[in-house]
PDB file of C-alpha atoms in Angstrom:
ATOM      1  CA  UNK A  17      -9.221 -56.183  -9.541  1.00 36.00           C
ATOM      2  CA  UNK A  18      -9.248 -57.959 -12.944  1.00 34.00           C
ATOM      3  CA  UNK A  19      -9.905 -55.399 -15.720  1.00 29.00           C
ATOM      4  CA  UNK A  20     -10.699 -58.545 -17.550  1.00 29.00           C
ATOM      5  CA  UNK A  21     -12.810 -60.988 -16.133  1.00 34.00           C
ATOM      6  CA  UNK A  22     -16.041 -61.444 -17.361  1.00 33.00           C
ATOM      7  CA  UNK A  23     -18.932 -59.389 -17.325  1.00 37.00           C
ATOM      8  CA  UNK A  24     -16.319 -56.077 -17.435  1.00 37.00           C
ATOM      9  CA  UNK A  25     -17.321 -53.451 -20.569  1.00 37.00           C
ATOM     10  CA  UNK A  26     -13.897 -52.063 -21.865  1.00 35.00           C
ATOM     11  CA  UNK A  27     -14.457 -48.484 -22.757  1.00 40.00           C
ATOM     12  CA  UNK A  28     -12.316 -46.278 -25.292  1.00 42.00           C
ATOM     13  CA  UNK A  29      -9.973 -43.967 -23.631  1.00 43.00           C
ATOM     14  CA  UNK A  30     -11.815 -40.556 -23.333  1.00 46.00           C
ATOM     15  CA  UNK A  31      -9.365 -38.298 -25.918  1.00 49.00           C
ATOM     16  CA  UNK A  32      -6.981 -36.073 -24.055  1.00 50.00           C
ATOM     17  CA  UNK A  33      -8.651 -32.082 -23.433  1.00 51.00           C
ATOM     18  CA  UNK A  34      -7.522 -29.946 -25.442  1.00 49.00           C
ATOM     19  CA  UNK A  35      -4.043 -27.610 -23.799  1.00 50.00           C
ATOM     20  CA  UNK A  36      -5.330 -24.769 -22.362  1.00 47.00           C
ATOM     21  CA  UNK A  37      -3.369 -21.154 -23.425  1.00 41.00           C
ATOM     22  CA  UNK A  38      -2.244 -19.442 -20.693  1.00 44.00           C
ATOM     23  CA  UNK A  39      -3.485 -15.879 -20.130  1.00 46.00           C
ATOM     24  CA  UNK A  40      -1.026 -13.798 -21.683  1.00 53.00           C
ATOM     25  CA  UNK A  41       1.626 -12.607 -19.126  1.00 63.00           C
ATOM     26  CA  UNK A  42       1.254  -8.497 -18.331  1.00 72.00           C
ATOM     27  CA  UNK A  43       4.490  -6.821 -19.634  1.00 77.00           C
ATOM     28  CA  UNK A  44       5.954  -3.104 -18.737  1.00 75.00           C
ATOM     29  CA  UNK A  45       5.111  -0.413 -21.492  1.00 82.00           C
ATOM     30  CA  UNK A  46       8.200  -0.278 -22.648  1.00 85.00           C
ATOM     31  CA  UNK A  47       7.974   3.877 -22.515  1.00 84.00           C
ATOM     32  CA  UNK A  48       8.457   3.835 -18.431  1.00 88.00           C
ATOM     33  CA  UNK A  49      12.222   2.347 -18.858  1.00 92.00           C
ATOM     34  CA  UNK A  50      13.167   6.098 -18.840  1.00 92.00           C
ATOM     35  CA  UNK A  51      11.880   6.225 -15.333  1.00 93.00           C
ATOM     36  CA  UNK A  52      13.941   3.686 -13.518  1.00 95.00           C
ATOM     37  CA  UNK A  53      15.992   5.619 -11.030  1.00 96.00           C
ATOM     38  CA  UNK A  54      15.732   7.101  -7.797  1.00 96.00           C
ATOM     39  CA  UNK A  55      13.161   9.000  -6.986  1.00 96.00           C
ATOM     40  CA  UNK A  56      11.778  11.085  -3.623  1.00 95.00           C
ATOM     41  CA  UNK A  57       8.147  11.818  -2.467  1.00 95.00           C
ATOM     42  CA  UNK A  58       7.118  15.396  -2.500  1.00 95.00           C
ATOM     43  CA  UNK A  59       5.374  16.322   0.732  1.00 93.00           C
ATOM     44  CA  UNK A  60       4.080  19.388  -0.915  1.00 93.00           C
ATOM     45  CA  UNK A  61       1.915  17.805  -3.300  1.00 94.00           C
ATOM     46  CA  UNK A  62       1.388  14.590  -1.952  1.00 96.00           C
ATOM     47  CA  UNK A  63      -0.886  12.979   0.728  1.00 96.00           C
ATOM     48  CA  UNK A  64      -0.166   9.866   2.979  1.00 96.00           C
ATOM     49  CA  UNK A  65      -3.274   9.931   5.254  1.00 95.00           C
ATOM     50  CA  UNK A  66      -5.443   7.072   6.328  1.00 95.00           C
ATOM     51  CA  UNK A  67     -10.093   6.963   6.620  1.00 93.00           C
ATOM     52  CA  UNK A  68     -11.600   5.442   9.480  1.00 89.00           C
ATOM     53  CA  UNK A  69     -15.664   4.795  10.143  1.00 81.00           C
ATOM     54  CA  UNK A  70     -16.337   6.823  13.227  1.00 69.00           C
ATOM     55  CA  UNK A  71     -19.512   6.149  15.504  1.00 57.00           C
ATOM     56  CA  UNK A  72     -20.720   3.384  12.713  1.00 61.00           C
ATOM     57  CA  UNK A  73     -22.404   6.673  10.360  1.00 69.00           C
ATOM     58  CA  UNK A  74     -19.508   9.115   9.431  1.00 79.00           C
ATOM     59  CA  UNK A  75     -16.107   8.674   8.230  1.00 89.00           C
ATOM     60  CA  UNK A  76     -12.802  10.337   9.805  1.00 91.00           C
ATOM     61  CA  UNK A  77      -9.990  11.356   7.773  1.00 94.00           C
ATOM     62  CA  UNK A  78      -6.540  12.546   8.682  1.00 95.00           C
ATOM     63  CA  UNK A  79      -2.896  12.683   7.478  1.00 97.00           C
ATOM     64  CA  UNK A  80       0.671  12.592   8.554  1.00 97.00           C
ATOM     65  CA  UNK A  81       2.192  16.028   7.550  1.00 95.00           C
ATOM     66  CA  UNK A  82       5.830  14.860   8.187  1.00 96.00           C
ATOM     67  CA  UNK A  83       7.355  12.098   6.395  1.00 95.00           C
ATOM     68  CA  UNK A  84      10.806  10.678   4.801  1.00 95.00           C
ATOM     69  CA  UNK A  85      11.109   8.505   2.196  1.00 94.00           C
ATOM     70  CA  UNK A  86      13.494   6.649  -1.021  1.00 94.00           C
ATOM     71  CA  UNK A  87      11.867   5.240  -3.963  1.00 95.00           C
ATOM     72  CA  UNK A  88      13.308   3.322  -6.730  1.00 96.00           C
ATOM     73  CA  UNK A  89      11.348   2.797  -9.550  1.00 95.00           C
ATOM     74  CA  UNK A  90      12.437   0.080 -12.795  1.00 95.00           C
ATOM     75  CA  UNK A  91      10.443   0.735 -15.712  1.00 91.00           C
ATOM     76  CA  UNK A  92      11.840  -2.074 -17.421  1.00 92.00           C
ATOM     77  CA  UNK A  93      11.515  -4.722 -14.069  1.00 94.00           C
ATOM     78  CA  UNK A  94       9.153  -3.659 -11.962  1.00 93.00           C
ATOM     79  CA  UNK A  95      10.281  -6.777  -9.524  1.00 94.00           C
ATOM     80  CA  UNK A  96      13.300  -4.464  -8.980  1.00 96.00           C
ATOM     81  CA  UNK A  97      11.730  -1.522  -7.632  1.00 96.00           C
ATOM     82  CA  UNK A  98      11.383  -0.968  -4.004  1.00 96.00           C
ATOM     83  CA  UNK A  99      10.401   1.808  -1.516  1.00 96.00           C
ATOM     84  CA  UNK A 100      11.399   3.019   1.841  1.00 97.00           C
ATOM     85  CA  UNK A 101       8.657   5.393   4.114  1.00 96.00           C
ATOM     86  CA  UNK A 102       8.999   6.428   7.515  1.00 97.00           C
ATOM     87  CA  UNK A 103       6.050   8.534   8.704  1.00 97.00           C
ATOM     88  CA  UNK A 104       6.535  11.020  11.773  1.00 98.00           C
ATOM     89  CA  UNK A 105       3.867   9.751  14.187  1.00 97.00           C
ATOM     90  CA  UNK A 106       3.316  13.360  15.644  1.00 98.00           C
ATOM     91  CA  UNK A 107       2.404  14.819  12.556  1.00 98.00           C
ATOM     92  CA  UNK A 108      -0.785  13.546  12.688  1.00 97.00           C
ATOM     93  CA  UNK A 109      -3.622  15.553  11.096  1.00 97.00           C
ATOM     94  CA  UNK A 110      -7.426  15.061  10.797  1.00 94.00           C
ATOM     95  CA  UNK A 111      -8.062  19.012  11.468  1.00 95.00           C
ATOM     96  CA  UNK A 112      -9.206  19.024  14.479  1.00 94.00           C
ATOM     97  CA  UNK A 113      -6.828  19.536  17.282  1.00 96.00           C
ATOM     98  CA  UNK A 114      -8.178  17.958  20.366  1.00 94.00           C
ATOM     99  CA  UNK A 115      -8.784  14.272  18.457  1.00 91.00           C
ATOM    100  CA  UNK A 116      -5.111  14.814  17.167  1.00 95.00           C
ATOM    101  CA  UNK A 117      -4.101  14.908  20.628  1.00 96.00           C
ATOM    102  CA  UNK A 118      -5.697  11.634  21.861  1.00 91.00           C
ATOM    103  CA  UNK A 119      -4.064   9.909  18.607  1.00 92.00           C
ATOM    104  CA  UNK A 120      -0.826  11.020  19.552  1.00 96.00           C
ATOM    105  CA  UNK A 121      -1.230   9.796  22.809  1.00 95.00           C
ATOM    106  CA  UNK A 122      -0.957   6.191  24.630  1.00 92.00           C
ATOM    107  CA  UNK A 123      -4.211   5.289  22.883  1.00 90.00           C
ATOM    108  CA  UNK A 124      -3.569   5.059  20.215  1.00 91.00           C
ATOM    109  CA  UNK A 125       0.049   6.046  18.181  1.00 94.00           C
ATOM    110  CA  UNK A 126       2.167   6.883  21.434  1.00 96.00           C
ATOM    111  CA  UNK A 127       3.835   9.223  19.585  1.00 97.00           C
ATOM    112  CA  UNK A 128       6.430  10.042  22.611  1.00 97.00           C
ATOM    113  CA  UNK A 129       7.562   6.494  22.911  1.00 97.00           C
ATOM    114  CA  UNK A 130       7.017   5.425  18.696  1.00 97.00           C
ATOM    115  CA  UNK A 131       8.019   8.099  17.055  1.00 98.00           C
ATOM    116  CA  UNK A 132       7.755   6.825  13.650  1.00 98.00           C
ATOM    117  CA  UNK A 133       5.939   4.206  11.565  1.00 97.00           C
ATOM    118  CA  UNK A 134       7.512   2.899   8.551  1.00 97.00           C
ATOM    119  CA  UNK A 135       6.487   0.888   5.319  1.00 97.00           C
ATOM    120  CA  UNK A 136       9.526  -0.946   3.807  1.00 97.00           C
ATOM    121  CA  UNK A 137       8.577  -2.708   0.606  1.00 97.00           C
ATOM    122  CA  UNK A 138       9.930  -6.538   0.133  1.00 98.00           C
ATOM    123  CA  UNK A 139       8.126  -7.429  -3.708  1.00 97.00           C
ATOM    124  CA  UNK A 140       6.991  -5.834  -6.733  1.00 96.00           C
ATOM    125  CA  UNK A 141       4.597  -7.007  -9.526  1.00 93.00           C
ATOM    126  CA  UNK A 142       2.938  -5.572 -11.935  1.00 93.00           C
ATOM    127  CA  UNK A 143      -0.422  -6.599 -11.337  1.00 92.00           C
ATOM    128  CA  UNK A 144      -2.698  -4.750 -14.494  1.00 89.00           C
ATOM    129  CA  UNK A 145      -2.171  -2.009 -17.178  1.00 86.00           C
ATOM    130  CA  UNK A 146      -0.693   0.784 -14.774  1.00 89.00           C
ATOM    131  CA  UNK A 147      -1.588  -1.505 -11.778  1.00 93.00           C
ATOM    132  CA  UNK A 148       1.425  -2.346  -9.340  1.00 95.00           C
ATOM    133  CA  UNK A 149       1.100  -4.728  -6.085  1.00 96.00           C
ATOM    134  CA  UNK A 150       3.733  -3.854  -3.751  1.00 96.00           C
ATOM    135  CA  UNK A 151       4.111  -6.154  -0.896  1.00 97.00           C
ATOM    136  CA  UNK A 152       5.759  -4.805   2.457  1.00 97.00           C
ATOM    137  CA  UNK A 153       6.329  -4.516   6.040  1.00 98.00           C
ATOM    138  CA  UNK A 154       4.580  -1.641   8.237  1.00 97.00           C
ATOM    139  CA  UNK A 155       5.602  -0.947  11.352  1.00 98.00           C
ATOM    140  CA  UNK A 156       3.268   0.259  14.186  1.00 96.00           C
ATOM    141  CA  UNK A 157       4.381   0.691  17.863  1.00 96.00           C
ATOM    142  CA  UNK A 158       7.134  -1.575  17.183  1.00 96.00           C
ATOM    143  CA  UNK A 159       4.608  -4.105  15.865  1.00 97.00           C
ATOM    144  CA  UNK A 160       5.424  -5.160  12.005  1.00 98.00           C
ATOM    145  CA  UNK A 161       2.650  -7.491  10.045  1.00 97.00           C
ATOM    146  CA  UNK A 162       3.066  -7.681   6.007  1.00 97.00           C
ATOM    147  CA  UNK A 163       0.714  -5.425   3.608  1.00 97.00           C
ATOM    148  CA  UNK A 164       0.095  -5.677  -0.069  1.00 96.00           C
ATOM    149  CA  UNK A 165      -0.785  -2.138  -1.369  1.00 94.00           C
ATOM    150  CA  UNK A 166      -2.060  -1.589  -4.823  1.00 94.00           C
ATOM    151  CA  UNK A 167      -0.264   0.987  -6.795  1.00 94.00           C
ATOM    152  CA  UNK A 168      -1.870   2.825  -9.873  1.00 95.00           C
ATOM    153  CA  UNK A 169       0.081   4.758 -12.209  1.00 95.00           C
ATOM    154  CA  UNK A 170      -1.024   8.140 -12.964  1.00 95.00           C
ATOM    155  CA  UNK A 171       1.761   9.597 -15.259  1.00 94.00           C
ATOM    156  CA  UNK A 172       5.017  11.294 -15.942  1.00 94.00           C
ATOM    157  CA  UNK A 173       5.890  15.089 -16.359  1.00 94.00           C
ATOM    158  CA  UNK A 174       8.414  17.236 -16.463  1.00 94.00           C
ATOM    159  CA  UNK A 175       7.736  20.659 -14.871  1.00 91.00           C
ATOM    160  CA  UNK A 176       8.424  24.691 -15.886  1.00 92.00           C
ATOM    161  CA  UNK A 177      11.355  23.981 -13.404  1.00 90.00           C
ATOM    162  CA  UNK A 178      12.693  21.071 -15.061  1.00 92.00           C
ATOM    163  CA  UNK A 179      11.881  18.627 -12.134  1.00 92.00           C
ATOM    164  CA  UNK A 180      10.801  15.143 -13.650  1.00 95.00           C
ATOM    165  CA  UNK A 181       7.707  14.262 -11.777  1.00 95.00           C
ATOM    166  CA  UNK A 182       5.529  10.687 -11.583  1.00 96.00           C
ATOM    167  CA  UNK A 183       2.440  10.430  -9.804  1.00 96.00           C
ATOM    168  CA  UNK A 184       0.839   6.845  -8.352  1.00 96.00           C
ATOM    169  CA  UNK A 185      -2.172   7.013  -6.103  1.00 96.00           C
ATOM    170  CA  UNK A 186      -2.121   3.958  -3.699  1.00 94.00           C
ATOM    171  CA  UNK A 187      -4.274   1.730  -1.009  1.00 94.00           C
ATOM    172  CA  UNK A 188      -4.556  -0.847   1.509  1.00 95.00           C
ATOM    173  CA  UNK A 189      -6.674  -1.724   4.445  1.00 95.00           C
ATOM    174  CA  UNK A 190      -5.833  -2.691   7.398  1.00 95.00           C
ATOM    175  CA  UNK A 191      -7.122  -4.070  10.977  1.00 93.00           C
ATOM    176  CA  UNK A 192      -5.448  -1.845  13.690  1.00 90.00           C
ATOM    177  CA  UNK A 193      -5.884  -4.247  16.333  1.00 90.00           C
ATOM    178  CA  UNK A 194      -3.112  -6.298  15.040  1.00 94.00           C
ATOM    179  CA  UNK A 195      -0.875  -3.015  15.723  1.00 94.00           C
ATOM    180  CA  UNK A 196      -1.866  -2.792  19.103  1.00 90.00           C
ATOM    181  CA  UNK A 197      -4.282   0.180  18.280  1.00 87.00           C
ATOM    182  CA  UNK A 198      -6.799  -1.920  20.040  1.00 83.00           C
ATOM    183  CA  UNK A 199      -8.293   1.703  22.606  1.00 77.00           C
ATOM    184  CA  UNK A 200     -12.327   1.919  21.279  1.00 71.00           C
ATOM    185  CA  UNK A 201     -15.342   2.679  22.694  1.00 55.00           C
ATOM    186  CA  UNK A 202     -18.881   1.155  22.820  1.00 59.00           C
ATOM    187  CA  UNK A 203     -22.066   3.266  21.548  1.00 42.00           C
ATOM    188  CA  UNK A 204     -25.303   3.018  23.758  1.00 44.00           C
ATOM    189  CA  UNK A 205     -26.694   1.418  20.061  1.00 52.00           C
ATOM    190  CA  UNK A 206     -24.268  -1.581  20.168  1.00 48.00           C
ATOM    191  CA  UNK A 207     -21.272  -1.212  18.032  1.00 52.00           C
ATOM    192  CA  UNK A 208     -18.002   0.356  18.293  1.00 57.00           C
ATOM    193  CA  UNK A 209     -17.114   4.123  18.803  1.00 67.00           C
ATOM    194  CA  UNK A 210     -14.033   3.704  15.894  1.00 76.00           C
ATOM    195  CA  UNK A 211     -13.857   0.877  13.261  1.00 81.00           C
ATOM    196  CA  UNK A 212     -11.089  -1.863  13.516  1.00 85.00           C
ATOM    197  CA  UNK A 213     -10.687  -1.293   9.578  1.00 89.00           C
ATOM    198  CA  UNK A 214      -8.570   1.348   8.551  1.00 92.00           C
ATOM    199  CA  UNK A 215      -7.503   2.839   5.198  1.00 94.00           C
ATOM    200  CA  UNK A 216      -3.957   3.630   4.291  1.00 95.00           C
ATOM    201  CA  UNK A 217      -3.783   5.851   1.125  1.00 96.00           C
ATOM    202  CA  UNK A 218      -1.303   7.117  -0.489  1.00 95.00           C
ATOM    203  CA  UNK A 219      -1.691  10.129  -3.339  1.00 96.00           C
ATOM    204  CA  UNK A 220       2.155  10.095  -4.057  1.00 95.00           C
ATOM    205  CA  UNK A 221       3.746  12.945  -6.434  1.00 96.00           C
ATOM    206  CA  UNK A 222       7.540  11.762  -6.576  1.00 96.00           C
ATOM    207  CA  UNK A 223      10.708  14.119  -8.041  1.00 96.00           C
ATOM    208  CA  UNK A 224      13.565  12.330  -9.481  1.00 95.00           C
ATOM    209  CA  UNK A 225      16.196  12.758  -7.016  1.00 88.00           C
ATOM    210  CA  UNK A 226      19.036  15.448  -8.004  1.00 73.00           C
ATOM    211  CA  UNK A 227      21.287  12.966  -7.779  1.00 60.00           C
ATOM    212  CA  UNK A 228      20.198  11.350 -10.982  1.00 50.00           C
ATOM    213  CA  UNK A 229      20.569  14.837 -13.057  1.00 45.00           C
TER     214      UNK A 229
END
C-alpha cells in the first residue's frame, strides 16, 4: 500500500507512553539472616493435619502424629532454603478411632503398603512481608503431583532452655483424586459423602538443630 498516494491524511506519530516503574521488588528483612541454618520441626508443638467437607454440611479434621523432617532456612536468600517431610501414614488422627481405621486402610492411605507420604520442596520465594511460596513435590501412594504452599512467618524466640525456636503456619489445597484417594460415597440428597478438596496445613514450631550450637 502507498502511504502516499492521494487522498491519504498523514497523522503525527502518537508520543511514546510514558515507562512504567516496576513494582518495587520484595526484599528479606535483613534481621532473619541470623536464622539461616538448619533447623528441625518439633512434633510437640506443632501440627501437620489436613480439613475435609464431610456429608456436604460439616467439616472433618485430623492429623498425622508421627512425622520426620530437615529444614533449611536462608534469611538472607530465601531461594536457598528448602525442606524435607515425610509423614507416617499410620499416624493418622481425626479422634475418632473407627474413621482412623478406614483411612488407614485400602481406601484411602493404605497405610500397610504406603507407609509414608512425603513433601520435598524444589523453590522458594518470598512472596509478601513474612509471606513465603514454597513449591514442592508430595507424594501419595506412590503418586507425586507438584504443590505450592504458602508459608507465613510468625517469629523467632529463644526459650528458658536456650532452644532457638521459629514458628511459620502454612497451607495448600489439594484434589485427592489425583493421589488415587478417589473411595467416596453418594448421599440420598445428591452430592458426595467426602469432598475431593482437601486442606493440608501446617502450624510448624521448628528448633535449630544441635548441630548448629
Amino acid at each position: 500500500m502507498n502511504f502516499f498516494s492521494r487522498g491519504t491524511t498523514l497523522r503525527r506519530p502518537a508520543a511514546p507512553a510514558a515507562p512504567t516503574t516496576p513494582a518495587a521488588a520484595v526484599m528479606p528483612d535483613p534481621a532473619l539472616a541470623a536464622l539461616t541454618g538448619e533447623w528441625m520441626i518439633d512434633p510437640a508443638h506443632s501440627r501437620i493435619g489436613f480439613s475435609v467437607r464431610h456429608a456436604m454440611v460439616t467439616t472433618v479434621r485430623g492429623s498425622f502424629g508421627s512425622y520426620d523432617s530437615r529444614l533449611y532456612f536462608d534469611g538472607r536468600n530465601p531461594a536457598r532454603s528448602r525442606a524435607d517431610i515425610v509423614l507416617h501414614t499410620a499416624s493418622v488422627d481425626t479422634g475418632v478411632e473407627q474413621r482412623d481405621a478406614h483411612l488407614v486402610g485400602r481406601d484411602f492411605l493404605d497405610a500397610a503398603t504406603y507407609p509414608r507420604m512425603t513433601f520435598t520442596s524444589t523453590a522458594v520465594h518470598l512472596a509478601g512481608k513474612d509471606v513465603y511460596r514454597m513449591a514442592g513435590d508430595l507424594t501419595i501412594r506412590g503418586i507425586t503431583h507438584p504443590v505450592e504452599l504458602d508459608l507465613t512467618y510468625i517469629g523467632h524466640v529463644t526459650d528458658p532452655f536456650g532452644y532457638e525456636r521459629v514458628g511459620f503456619d502454612g497451607t495448600t489445597t489439594i484434589n485427592r483424586s489425583d493421589w488415587g484417594l478417589t473411595y467416596n460415597a453418594r448421599l440420598a440428597e445428591g452430592g458426595a459423602m467426602v469432598s475431593e478438596r482437601l486442606r493440608l496445613q501446617f502450624d510448624i514450631a521448628a528448633i535449630r538443630s544441635t548441630s548448629e550450637h
